[in-house]
Amino acid sequence: MTRFFAALAGLCLAGAASAASPLADEPLDPGKAFRPHARLVAGEPSATGSERHGIDVEYRIEPGYYLYRGRLRFEVSPPTLLIGPPELPPGTEIEDEFVGKSAIFRDRVTIHLPFVVSVAKPGRYRVKITAQGCAEGRICYAAFPQELEVNIPPGYRVTDGASPPVHRGLPR
């Protein structure tokens, strides 16, 4: 009797594995392939030695997927919190079968959204992102929206200094 149940369990597991294998070839939903996280940056040193203030958006990108550098757009709402042009690393240049020569990000990338005001009002803000990426050699996703929240605590101050020109997102 024990052998019977062991054999039955083995058949069930084999059936589940074969049923799951076609799904392994299916591309992930963009929200799972490209996972963004937001973090408030307050006074951290930059590469130039000045203090950075703003929002860092870190993308974790699944293996076999890539995100287009030039297809990222950012907007913060409510619009009382102004951001400067996003600071993006250069990325990796590729010849893409879908859009030609492009800069892309794989694995992880952090994009800095600098604040352009000296005082940011406390509260919750939404970072609205429009992104586009591909599953390597299989499919390119249409531009997809993603949204994150960041909380600015009371008393948060941006030090005075070089404030870049005001933009409400990435210029085209």
C-alpha positions as a Markdown table, in Angstrom:
| # | Residue | x | y | z |
|---|---|---|---|---|
| 1 | Met | 0.0 | 0.0 | 0.0 |
| 2 | Thr | 2.9 | 2.4 | 0.8 |
| 3 | Arg | 4.4 | 1.7 | -2.6 |
| 4 | Phe | 1.1 | 2.5 | -4.3 |
| 5 | Phe | 0.9 | 5.9 | -2.6 |
| 6 | Ala | 4.6 | 6.6 | -3.3 |
| 7 | Ala | 4.0 | 5.7 | -7.0 |
| 8 | Leu | 0.9 | 7.9 | -7.1 |
| 9 | Ala | 2.7 | 10.8 | -5.6 |
| 10 | Gly | 5.6 | 10.4 | -8.1 |
| 11 | Leu | 3.1 | 10.5 | -11.0 |
| 12 | Cys | 1.4 | 13.6 | -9.6 |
| 13 | Leu | 4.8 | 15.4 | -9.3 |
| 14 | Ala | 5.8 | 14.3 | -12.8 |
| 15 | Gly | 2.5 | 15.6 | -14.2 |
| 16 | Ala | 2.9 | 18.9 | -12.4 |
| 17 | Ala | 6.5 | 19.3 | -13.6 |
| 18 | Ser | 5.5 | 18.7 | -17.2 |
| 19 | Ala | 2.5 | 21.0 | -17.0 |
| 20 | Ala | 4.8 | 23.7 | -15.6 |
| 21 | Ser | 7.5 | 23.4 | -18.2 |
| 22 | Pro | 5.6 | 25.3 | -21.0 |
| 23 | Leu | 5.1 | 28.2 | -18.5 |
| 24 | Ala | 8.9 | 28.4 | -17.9 |
| 25 | Asp | 9.2 | 29.6 | -21.5 |
| 26 | Glu | 6.6 | 32.3 | -21.1 |
| 27 | Pro | 8.0 | 35.8 | -20.6 |
| 28 | Leu | 7.4 | 37.3 | -17.2 |
| 29 | Asp | 4.9 | 40.1 | -16.6 |
| 30 | Pro | 6.9 | 43.4 | -16.9 |
| 31 | Gly | 6.2 | 44.1 | -13.2 |
| 32 | Lys | 8.1 | 40.9 | -12.3 |
| 33 | Ala | 10.8 | 41.2 | -14.9 |
| 34 | Phe | 11.6 | 44.9 | -14.0 |
| 35 | Arg | 11.1 | 45.6 | -10.3 |
| 36 | Pro | 11.7 | 49.2 | -9.2 |
| 37 | His | 12.2 | 50.4 | -5.6 |
| 38 | Ala | 12.4 | 54.1 | -4.4 |
| 39 | Arg | 14.5 | 55.5 | -1.6 |
| 40 | Leu | 14.8 | 59.0 | -0.3 |
| 41 | Val | 18.4 | 60.3 | -0.5 |
| 42 | Ala | 19.3 | 63.0 | 2.1 |
| 43 | Gly | 22.8 | 64.5 | 2.0 |
| 44 | Glu | 24.7 | 61.5 | 0.7 |
| 45 | Pro | 28.0 | 62.5 | -1.0 |
| 46 | Ser | 28.0 | 62.4 | -4.8 |
| 47 | Ala | 30.9 | 61.5 | -7.1 |
| 48 | Thr | 31.8 | 65.3 | -7.3 |
| 49 | Gly | 31.8 | 65.6 | -3.5 |
| 50 | Ser | 28.6 | 67.7 | -3.2 |
| 51 | Glu | 25.6 | 66.4 | -1.3 |
| 52 | Arg | 22.9 | 64.5 | -3.1 |
| 53 | His | 19.2 | 65.1 | -2.3 |
| 54 | Gly | 16.4 | 63.4 | -4.1 |
| 55 | Ile | 15.0 | 60.0 | -4.8 |
| 56 | Asp | 17.0 | 57.0 | -6.0 |
| 57 | Val | 15.0 | 54.6 | -8.1 |
| 58 | Glu | 16.7 | 51.2 | -8.2 |
| 59 | Tyr | 15.6 | 48.7 | -10.8 |
| 60 | Arg | 16.2 | 45.0 | -10.2 |
| 61 | Ile | 16.1 | 43.3 | -13.6 |
| 62 | Glu | 15.6 | 39.6 | -14.0 |
| 63 | Pro | 18.3 | 37.5 | -15.8 |
| 64 | Gly | 17.6 | 37.4 | -19.5 |
| 65 | Tyr | 15.8 | 40.8 | -19.6 |
| 66 | Tyr | 16.9 | 44.3 | -20.2 |
| 67 | Leu | 15.5 | 47.8 | -19.8 |
| 68 | Tyr | 16.0 | 50.5 | -22.4 |
| 69 | Arg | 17.8 | 53.6 | -21.0 |
| 70 | Gly | 16.2 | 56.0 | -23.5 |
| 71 | Arg | 12.7 | 54.8 | -22.8 |
| 72 | Leu | 12.5 | 55.7 | -19.1 |
| 73 | Arg | 10.2 | 58.6 | -18.0 |
| 74 | Phe | 9.7 | 59.9 | -14.5 |
| 75 | Glu | 7.1 | 62.1 | -12.9 |
| 76 | Val | 6.5 | 62.9 | -9.3 |
| 77 | Ser | 3.1 | 63.8 | -7.9 |
| 78 | Pro | 1.8 | 65.9 | -6.4 |
| 79 | Pro | 3.7 | 68.4 | -8.6 |
| 80 | Thr | 4.7 | 70.5 | -5.5 |
| 81 | Leu | 7.8 | 68.4 | -5.4 |
| 82 | Leu | 10.0 | 69.4 | -8.3 |
| 83 | Ile | 12.7 | 67.1 | -9.7 |
| 84 | Gly | 15.6 | 67.9 | -12.0 |
| 85 | Pro | 16.7 | 65.8 | -15.0 |
| 86 | Pro | 17.2 | 62.2 | -14.0 |
| 87 | Glu | 20.8 | 61.1 | -13.5 |
| 88 | Leu | 21.2 | 57.8 | -15.4 |
| 89 | Pro | 24.4 | 55.8 | -15.9 |
| 90 | Pro | 25.4 | 55.3 | -19.5 |
| 91 | Gly | 24.2 | 51.7 | -19.8 |
| 92 | Thr | 25.5 | 49.1 | -22.3 |
| 93 | Glu | 25.4 | 49.8 | -26.0 |
| 94 | Ile | 23.8 | 47.0 | -28.1 |
| 95 | Glu | 22.5 | 46.5 | -31.6 |
| 96 | Asp | 18.9 | 45.6 | -30.7 |
| 97 | Glu | 16.8 | 43.6 | -33.2 |
| 98 | Phe | 13.7 | 45.6 | -32.3 |
| 99 | Val | 14.9 | 49.2 | -32.1 |
| 100 | Gly | 18.4 | 49.3 | -33.5 |
| 101 | Lys | 21.4 | 50.7 | -31.6 |
| 102 | Ser | 20.4 | 51.3 | -28.0 |
| 103 | Ala | 21.7 | 51.7 | -24.5 |
| 104 | Ile | 20.3 | 49.2 | -22.0 |
| 105 | Phe | 20.5 | 48.1 | -18.4 |
| 106 | Arg | 20.7 | 44.6 | -17.2 |
| 107 | Asp | 20.7 | 43.1 | -13.6 |
| 108 | Arg | 20.5 | 46.4 | -11.6 |
| 109 | Val | 20.5 | 50.1 | -12.2 |
| 110 | Thr | 20.0 | 53.1 | -9.9 |
| 111 | Ile | 18.6 | 56.3 | -11.3 |
| 112 | His | 18.8 | 59.5 | -9.2 |
| 113 | Leu | 16.0 | 62.0 | -9.4 |
| 114 | Pro | 17.4 | 65.2 | -7.8 |
| 115 | Phe | 15.2 | 67.7 | -6.0 |
| 116 | Val | 15.4 | 71.3 | -7.2 |
| 117 | Val | 13.9 | 73.1 | -4.1 |
| 118 | Ser | 15.5 | 74.0 | -0.8 |
| 119 | Val | 12.6 | 72.6 | 1.3 |
| 120 | Ala | 10.5 | 69.6 | 0.4 |
| 121 | Lys | 7.1 | 69.5 | 2.1 |
| 122 | Pro | 6.6 | 66.4 | 4.3 |
| 123 | Gly | 4.2 | 63.8 | 3.0 |
| 124 | Arg | 3.8 | 60.9 | 0.6 |
| 125 | Tyr | 4.7 | 61.4 | -3.0 |
| 126 | Arg | 4.2 | 59.1 | -6.0 |
| 127 | Val | 6.9 | 58.4 | -8.5 |
| 128 | Lys | 5.3 | 57.6 | -11.8 |
| 129 | Ile | 7.6 | 55.7 | -14.2 |
| 130 | Thr | 7.0 | 54.8 | -17.8 |
| 131 | Ala | 9.5 | 52.1 | -18.9 |
| 132 | Gln | 10.2 | 49.7 | -21.7 |
| 133 | Gly | 12.3 | 46.6 | -21.9 |
| 134 | Cys | 12.6 | 43.2 | -23.5 |
| 135 | Ala | 13.0 | 39.5 | -22.7 |
| 136 | Glu | 16.2 | 38.8 | -24.6 |
| 137 | Gly | 15.5 | 37.5 | -28.1 |
| 138 | Arg | 11.9 | 36.8 | -27.4 |
| 139 | Ile | 9.6 | 39.8 | -26.8 |
| 140 | Cys | 9.8 | 43.5 | -26.3 |
| 141 | Tyr | 7.1 | 44.9 | -24.1 |
| 142 | Ala | 5.0 | 48.0 | -25.0 |
| 143 | Ala | 5.8 | 50.9 | -22.7 |
| 144 | Phe | 4.4 | 50.1 | -19.3 |
| 145 | Pro | 3.6 | 52.2 | -16.3 |
| 146 | Gln | 4.9 | 51.6 | -12.8 |
| 147 | Glu | 4.3 | 53.6 | -9.6 |
| 148 | Leu | 6.2 | 53.9 | -6.4 |
| 149 | Glu | 5.7 | 55.8 | -3.1 |
| 150 | Val | 8.2 | 57.8 | -1.2 |
| 151 | Asn | 7.7 | 59.5 | 2.2 |
| 152 | Ile | 9.4 | 62.8 | 3.0 |
| 153 | Pro | 9.5 | 63.2 | 6.8 |
| 154 | Pro | 8.9 | 66.5 | 8.6 |
| 155 | Gly | 11.9 | 68.6 | 8.9 |
| 156 | Tyr | 13.6 | 67.2 | 5.7 |
| 157 | Arg | 15.8 | 70.0 | 4.1 |
| 158 | Val | 17.6 | 70.1 | 0.9 |
| 159 | Thr | 20.8 | 72.1 | 1.3 |
| 160 | Asp | 21.2 | 75.2 | -0.9 |
| 161 | Gly | 23.5 | 74.7 | -3.8 |
| 162 | Ala | 23.5 | 73.9 | -7.5 |
| 163 | Ser | 19.8 | 73.4 | -8.4 |
| 164 | Pro | 19.4 | 72.1 | -11.9 |
| 165 | Pro | 16.7 | 73.5 | -14.2 |
| 166 | Val | 13.2 | 72.6 | -13.3 |
| 167 | His | 11.7 | 69.6 | -15.1 |
| 168 | Arg | 8.7 | 67.6 | -14.2 |
| 169 | Gly | 10.1 | 64.5 | -15.8 |
| 170 | Leu | 12.6 | 63.3 | -18.3 |
| 171 | Pro | 12.8 | 65.6 | -21.3 |
| 172 | Arg | 12.2 | 64.0 | -24.7 |
